CSV table of C-alpha atoms and ligand atoms in Angstrom, one decimal:
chain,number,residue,atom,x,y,z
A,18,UNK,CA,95.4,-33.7,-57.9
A,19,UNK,CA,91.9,-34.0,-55.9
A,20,UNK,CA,92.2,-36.1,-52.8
A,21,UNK,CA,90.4,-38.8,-54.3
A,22,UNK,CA,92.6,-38.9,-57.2
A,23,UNK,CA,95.4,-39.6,-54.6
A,24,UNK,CA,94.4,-42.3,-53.1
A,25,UNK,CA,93.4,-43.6,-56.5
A,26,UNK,CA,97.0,-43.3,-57.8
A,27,UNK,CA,98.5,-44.6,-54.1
A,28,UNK,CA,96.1,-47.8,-55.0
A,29,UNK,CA,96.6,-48.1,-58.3
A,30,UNK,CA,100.6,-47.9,-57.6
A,31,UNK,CA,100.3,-50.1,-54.5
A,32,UNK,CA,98.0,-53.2,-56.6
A,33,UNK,CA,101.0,-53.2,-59.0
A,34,UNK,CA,104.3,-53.3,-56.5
A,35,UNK,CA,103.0,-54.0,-53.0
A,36,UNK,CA,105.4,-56.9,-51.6
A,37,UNK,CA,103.9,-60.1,-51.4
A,38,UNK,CA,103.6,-60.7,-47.7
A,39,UNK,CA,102.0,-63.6,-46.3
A,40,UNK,CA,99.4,-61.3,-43.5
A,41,UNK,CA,98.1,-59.3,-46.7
A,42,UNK,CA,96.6,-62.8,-49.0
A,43,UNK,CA,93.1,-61.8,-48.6
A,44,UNK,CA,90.8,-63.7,-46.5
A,45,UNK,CA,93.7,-64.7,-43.6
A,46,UNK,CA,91.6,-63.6,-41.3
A,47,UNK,CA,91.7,-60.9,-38.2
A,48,UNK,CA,94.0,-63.1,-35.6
A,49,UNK,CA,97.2,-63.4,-38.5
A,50,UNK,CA,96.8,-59.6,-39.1
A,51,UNK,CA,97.1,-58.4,-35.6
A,52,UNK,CA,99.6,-61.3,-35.1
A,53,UNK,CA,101.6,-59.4,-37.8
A,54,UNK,CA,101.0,-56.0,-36.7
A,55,UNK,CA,102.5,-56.9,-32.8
A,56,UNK,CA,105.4,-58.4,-34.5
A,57,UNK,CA,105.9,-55.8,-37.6
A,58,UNK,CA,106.0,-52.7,-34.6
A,59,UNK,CA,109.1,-52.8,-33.7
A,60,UNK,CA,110.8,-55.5,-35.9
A,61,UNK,CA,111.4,-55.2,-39.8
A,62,UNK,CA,109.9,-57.9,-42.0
A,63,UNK,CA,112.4,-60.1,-43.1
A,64,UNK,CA,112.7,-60.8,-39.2
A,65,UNK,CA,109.1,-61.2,-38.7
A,66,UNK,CA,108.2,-63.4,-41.7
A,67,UNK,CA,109.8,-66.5,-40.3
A,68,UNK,CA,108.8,-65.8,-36.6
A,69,UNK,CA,105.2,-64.9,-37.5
A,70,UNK,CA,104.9,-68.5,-39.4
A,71,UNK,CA,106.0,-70.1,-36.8
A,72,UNK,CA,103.6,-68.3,-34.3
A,73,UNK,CA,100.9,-69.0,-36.7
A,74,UNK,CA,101.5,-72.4,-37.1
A,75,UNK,CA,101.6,-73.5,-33.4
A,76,UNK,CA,99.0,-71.4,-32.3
A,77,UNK,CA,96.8,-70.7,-35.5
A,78,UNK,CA,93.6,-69.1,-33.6
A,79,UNK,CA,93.5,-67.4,-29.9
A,80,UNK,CA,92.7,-70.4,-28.4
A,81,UNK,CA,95.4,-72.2,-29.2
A,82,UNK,CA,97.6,-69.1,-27.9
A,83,UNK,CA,95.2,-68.8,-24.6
A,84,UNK,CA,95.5,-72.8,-23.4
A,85,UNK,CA,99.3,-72.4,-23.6
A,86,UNK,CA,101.4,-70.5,-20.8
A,87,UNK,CA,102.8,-66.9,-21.0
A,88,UNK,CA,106.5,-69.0,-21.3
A,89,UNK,CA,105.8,-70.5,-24.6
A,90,UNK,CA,105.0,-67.1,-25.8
A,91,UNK,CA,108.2,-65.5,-24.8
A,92,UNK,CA,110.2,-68.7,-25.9
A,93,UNK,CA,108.8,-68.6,-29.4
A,94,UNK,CA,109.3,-65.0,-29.9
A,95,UNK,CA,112.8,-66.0,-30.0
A,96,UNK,CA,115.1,-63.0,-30.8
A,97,UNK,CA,112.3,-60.6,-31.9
A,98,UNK,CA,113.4,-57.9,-29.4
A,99,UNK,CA,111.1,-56.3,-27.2
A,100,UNK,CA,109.4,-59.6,-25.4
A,101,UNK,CA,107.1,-57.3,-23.5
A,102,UNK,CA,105.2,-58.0,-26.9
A,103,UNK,CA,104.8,-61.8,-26.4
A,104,UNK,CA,103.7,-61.5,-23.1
A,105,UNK,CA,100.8,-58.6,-24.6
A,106,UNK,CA,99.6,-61.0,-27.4
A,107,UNK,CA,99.2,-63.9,-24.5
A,108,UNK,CA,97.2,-61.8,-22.9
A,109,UNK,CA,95.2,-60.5,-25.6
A,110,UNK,CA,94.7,-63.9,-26.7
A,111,UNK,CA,93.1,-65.1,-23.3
A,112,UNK,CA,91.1,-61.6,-23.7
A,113,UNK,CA,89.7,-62.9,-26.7
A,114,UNK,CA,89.2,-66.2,-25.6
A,115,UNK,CA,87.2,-64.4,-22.5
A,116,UNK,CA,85.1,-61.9,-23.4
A,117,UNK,CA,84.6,-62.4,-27.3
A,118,UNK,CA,84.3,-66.4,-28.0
A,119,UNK,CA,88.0,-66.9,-29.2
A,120,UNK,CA,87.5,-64.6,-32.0
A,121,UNK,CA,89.0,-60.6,-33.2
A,122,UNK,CA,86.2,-58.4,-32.6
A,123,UNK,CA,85.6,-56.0,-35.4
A,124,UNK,CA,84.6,-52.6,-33.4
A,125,UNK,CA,87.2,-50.0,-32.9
A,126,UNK,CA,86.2,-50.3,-29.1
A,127,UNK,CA,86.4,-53.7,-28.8
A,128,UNK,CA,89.9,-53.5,-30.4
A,129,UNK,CA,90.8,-50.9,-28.3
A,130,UNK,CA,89.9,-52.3,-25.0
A,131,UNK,CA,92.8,-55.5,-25.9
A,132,UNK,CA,95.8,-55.6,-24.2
A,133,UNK,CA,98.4,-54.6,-25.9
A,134,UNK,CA,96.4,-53.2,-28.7
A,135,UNK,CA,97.0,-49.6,-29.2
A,136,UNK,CA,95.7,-46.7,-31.5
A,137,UNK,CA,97.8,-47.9,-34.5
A,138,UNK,CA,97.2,-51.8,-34.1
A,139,UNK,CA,93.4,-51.4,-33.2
A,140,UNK,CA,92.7,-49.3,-36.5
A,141,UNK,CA,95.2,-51.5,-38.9
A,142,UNK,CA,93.0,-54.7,-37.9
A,143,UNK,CA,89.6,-53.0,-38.3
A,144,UNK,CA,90.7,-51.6,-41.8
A,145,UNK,CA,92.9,-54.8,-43.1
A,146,UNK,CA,90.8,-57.8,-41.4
A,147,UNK,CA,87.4,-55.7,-41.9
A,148,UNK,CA,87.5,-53.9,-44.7
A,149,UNK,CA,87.0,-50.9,-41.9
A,150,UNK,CA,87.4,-46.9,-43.0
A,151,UNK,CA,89.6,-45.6,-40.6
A,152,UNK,CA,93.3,-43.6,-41.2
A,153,UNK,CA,96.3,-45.8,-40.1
A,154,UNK,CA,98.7,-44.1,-38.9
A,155,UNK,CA,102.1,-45.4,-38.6
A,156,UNK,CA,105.8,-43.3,-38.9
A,157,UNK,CA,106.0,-44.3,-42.4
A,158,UNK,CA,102.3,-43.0,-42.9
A,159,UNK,CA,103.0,-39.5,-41.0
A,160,UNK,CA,106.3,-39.0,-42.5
A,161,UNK,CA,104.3,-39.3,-46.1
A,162,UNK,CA,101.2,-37.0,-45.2
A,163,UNK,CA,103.5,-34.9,-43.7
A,164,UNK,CA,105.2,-34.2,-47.3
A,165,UNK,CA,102.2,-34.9,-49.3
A,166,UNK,CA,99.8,-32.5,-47.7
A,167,UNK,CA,102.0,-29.8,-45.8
A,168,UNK,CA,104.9,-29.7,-47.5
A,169,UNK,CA,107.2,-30.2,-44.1
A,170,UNK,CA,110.4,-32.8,-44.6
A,171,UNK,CA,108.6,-35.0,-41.9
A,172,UNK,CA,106.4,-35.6,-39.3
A,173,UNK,CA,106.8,-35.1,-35.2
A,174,UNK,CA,107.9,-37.7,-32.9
A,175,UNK,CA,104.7,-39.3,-32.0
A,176,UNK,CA,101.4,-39.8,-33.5
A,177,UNK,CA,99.1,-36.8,-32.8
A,178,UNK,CA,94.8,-36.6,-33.7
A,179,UNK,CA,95.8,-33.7,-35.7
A,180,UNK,CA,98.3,-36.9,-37.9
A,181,UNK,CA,94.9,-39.0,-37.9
A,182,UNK,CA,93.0,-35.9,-39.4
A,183,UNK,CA,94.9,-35.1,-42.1
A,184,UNK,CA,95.0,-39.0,-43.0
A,185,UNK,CA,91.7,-39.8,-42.7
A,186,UNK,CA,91.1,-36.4,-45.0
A,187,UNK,CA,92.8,-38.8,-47.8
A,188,UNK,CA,90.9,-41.6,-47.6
A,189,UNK,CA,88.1,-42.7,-50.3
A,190,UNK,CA,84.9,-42.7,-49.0
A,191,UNK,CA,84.5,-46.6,-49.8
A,192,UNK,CA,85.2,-48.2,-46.7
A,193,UNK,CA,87.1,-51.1,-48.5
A,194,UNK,CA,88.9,-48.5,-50.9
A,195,UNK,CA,89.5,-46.3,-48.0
A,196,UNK,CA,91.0,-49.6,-46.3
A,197,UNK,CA,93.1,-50.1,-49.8
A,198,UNK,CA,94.1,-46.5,-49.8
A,199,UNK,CA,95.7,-46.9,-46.1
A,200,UNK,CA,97.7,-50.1,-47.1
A,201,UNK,CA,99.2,-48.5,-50.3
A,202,UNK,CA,100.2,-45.3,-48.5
A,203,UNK,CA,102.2,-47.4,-45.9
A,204,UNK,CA,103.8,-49.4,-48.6
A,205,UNK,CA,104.7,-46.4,-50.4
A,206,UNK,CA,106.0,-44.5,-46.9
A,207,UNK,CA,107.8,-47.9,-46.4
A,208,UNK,CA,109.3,-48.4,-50.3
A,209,UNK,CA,109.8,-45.2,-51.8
A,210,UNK,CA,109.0,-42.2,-49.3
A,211,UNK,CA,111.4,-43.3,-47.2
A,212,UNK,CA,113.0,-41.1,-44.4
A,213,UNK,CA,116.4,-40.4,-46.1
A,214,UNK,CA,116.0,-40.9,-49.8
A,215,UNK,CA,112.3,-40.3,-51.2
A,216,UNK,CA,112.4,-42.2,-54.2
A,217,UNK,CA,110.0,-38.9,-55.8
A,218,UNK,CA,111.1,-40.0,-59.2
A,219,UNK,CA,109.6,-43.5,-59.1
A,220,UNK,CA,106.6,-41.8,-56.7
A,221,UNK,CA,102.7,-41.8,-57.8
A,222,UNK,CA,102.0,-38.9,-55.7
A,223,UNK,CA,104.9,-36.4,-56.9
A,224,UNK,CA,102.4,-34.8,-59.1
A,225,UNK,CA,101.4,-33.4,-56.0
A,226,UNK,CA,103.8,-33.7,-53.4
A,227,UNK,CA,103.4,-30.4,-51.7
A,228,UNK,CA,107.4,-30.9,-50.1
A,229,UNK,CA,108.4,-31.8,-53.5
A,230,UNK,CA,106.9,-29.3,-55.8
A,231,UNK,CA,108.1,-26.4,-53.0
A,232,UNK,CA,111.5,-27.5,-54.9
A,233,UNK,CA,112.9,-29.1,-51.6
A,234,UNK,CA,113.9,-32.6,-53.5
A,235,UNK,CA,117.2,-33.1,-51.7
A,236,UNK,CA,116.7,-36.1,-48.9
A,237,UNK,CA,116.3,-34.7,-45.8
A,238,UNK,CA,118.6,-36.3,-44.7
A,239,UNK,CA,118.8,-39.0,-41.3
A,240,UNK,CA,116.0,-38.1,-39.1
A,241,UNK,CA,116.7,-41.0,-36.3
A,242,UNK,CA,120.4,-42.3,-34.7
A,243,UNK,CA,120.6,-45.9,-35.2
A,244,UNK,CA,120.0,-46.9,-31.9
A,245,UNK,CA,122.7,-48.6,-29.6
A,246,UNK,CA,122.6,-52.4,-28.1
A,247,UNK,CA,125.5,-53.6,-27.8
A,248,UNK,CA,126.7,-53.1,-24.1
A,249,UNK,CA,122.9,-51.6,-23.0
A,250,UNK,CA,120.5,-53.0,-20.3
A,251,UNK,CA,118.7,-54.4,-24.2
A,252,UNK,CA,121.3,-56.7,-24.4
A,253,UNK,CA,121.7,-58.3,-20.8
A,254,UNK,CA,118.0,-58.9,-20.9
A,255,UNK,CA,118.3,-60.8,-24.5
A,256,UNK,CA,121.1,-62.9,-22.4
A,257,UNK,CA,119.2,-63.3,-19.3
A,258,UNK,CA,116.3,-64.2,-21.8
A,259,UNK,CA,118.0,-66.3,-24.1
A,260,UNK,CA,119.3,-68.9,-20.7
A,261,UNK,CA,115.7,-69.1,-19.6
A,262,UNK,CA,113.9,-69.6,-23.0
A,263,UNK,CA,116.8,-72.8,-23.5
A,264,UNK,CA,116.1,-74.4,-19.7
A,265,UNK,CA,113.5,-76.6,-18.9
A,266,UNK,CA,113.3,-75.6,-15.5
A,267,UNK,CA,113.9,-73.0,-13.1
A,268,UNK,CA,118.0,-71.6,-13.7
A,269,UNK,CA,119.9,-71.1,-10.7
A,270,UNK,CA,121.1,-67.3,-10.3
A,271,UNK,CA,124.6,-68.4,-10.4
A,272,UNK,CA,124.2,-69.8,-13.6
A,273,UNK,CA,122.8,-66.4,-14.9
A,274,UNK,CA,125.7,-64.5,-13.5
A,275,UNK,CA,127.7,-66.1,-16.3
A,276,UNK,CA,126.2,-64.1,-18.9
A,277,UNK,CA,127.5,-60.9,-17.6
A,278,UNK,CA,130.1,-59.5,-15.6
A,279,UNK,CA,129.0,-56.5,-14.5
A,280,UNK,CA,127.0,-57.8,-11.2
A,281,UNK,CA,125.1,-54.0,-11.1
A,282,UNK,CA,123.9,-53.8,-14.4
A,283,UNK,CA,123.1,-58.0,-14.6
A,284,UNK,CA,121.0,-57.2,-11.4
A,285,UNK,CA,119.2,-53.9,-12.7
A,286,UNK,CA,118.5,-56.1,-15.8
A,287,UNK,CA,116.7,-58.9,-14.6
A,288,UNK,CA,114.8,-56.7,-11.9
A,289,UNK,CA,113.0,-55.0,-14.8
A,290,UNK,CA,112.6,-58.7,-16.8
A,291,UNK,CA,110.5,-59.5,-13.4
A,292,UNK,CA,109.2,-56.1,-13.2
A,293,UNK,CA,107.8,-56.3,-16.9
A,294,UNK,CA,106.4,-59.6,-16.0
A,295,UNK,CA,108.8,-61.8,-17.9
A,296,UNK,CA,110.7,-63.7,-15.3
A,297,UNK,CA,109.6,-64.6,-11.8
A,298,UNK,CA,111.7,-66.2,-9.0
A,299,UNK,CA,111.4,-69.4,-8.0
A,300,UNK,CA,112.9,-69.1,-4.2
A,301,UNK,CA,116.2,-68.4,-5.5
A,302,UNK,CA,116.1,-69.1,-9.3
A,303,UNK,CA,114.6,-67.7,-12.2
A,304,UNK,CA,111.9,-69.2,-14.9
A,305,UNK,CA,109.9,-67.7,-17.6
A,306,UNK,CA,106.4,-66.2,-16.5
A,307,UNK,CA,103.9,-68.6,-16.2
A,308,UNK,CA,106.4,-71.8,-16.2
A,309,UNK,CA,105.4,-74.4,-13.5
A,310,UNK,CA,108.7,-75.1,-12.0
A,311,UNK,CA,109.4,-78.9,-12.8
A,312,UNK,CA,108.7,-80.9,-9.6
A,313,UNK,CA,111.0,-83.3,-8.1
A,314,UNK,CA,110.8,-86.8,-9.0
B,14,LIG,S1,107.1,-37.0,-54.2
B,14,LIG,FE1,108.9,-37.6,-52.9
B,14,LIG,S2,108.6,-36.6,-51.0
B,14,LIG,FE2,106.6,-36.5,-52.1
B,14,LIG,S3,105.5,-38.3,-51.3
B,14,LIG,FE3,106.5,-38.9,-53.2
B,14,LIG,S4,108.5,-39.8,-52.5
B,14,LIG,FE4,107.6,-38.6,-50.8
């Protein structure tokens, strides 16, 4: 199977059991995609669906996100897990506001040059807002090259140029195929070529799955430990965060030392939520970045 006939088959595979997923209705426009693709990073979908909704709905263009403070960011992200992310959308959203009129730019540059907008995120809005041609590279996309083209059980660690070559040697030369072609192949590294059980039976591309057909069709078995909260630094901060995103005002630090005993690893906790930017002090209380503490009546 030729290169093109691959991405014709991840297409053609993709138009008929791609989920239905609100950021992918075509003409939703450039702010809901890289909305999505902040959110989708580190959190699965059936998480982000609801969240992203109700990001969308209260703050439905940059603007909206940009006159608002840094707070309301991390209070709507809720439980998403790594809040860092809230406060990077706030920011890219006063970006916007700043140097591009309130709108997404479309150039890879622009993209590039947003905070909080990485490699990954700055391609996946210039190919699914713009129709763009550029390889999208995520773990799911790696792992499925990886297979596809050299035959190896999966990927490395981390995205490398050489992962982004050997996409980008897949893609149709269409730049709205090509844009097609990089959606389908993360469905299908997300559905079916999945880290611990490739699905090659139900696969388009085992016809020339270069790992499959080299007779290797066992699942490689896990690739990644599950990764531990409970009892980790994670976890304070979600406490620490959860107090602040339910007060009103600034929370005394004695009312924070009730969410966990251990006074070392409370402390070491919220001294990184104020190094990240998340949590300032208020003399000797604590309120979300950005808050105005309330003044006295
Ligand atoms: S044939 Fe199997 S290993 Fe190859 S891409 Fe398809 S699901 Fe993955």
């Amino acid at each position: 199977m030729s290169t093109t006939q691959l991405a014709a088959e991840a297409i053609r595979w993709y138009d008929e059991n791609a989920r239905d997923l609100p950021w992918r209705e075509p003409g939703i426009g450039a702010w809901p995609i890289l909305v999505s693709e902040v959110m989708l990073q580190q959190t699965p979908v059936v998480r982000v669906l609801p969240a992203w909704r109700s990001w969308l709905t209260r703050w439905p263009a940059p603007t909206d996100l940009a006159a608002d403070t840094p707070a309301e960011a991390i209070r709507m992200w809720g439980r998403l897990g790594y809040p860092r992310r809230a406060l990077r959308l706030h920011e890219c959203a006063v970006a916007l506001v700043r140097r591009h009129g309130g709108e997404v730019p479309t150039g890879l540059t622009e993209l590039l040059a947003l905070p909080g907008v990485g490699e990954y995120t700055a391609r996946a809005v210039a190919a699914f807002a713009y129709g763009q041609r550029h390889p999208v590279v995520d773990t799911n996309v790696r792992r499925l090259v990886a297979r596809v083209v050299a035959g190896e059980p999966d990927a490395g660690p981390s995205t490398r140029p050489a992962d982004l070559v050997a996409t980008e040697a897949l893609l149709p030369a269409a730049p709205a195929r090509a844009a097609r072609a990089s959606a389908a192949f993360m469905e299908l590294g997300a559905l079916v070529c999945t880290a611990r059980a490739p699905r090659c039976v139900d696969c388009p591309l085992a016809a020339s799955c270069a790992w499959r057909l080299s007779g290797r069709t066992a699942p490689p078995g896990p690739t990644r430990r599950p990764q531990r909260y409970a009892g980790t630094d994670r976890q304070v901060r979600g406490r620490l965060l959860a107090v602040l995103r339910e007060a009103t005002g600034p929370v005394p630090r004695e009312r924070l030392d009730l969410v966990w005993a251990d006074d070392l690893q409370r402390s070491r906790a919220l001294a990184g939520l104020i190094e990240d930017g998340l949590v300032e002090m208020v003399d000797d209380a604590c309120v979300l970045a950005g808050e105005q503490p309330a003044t006295a009546p």
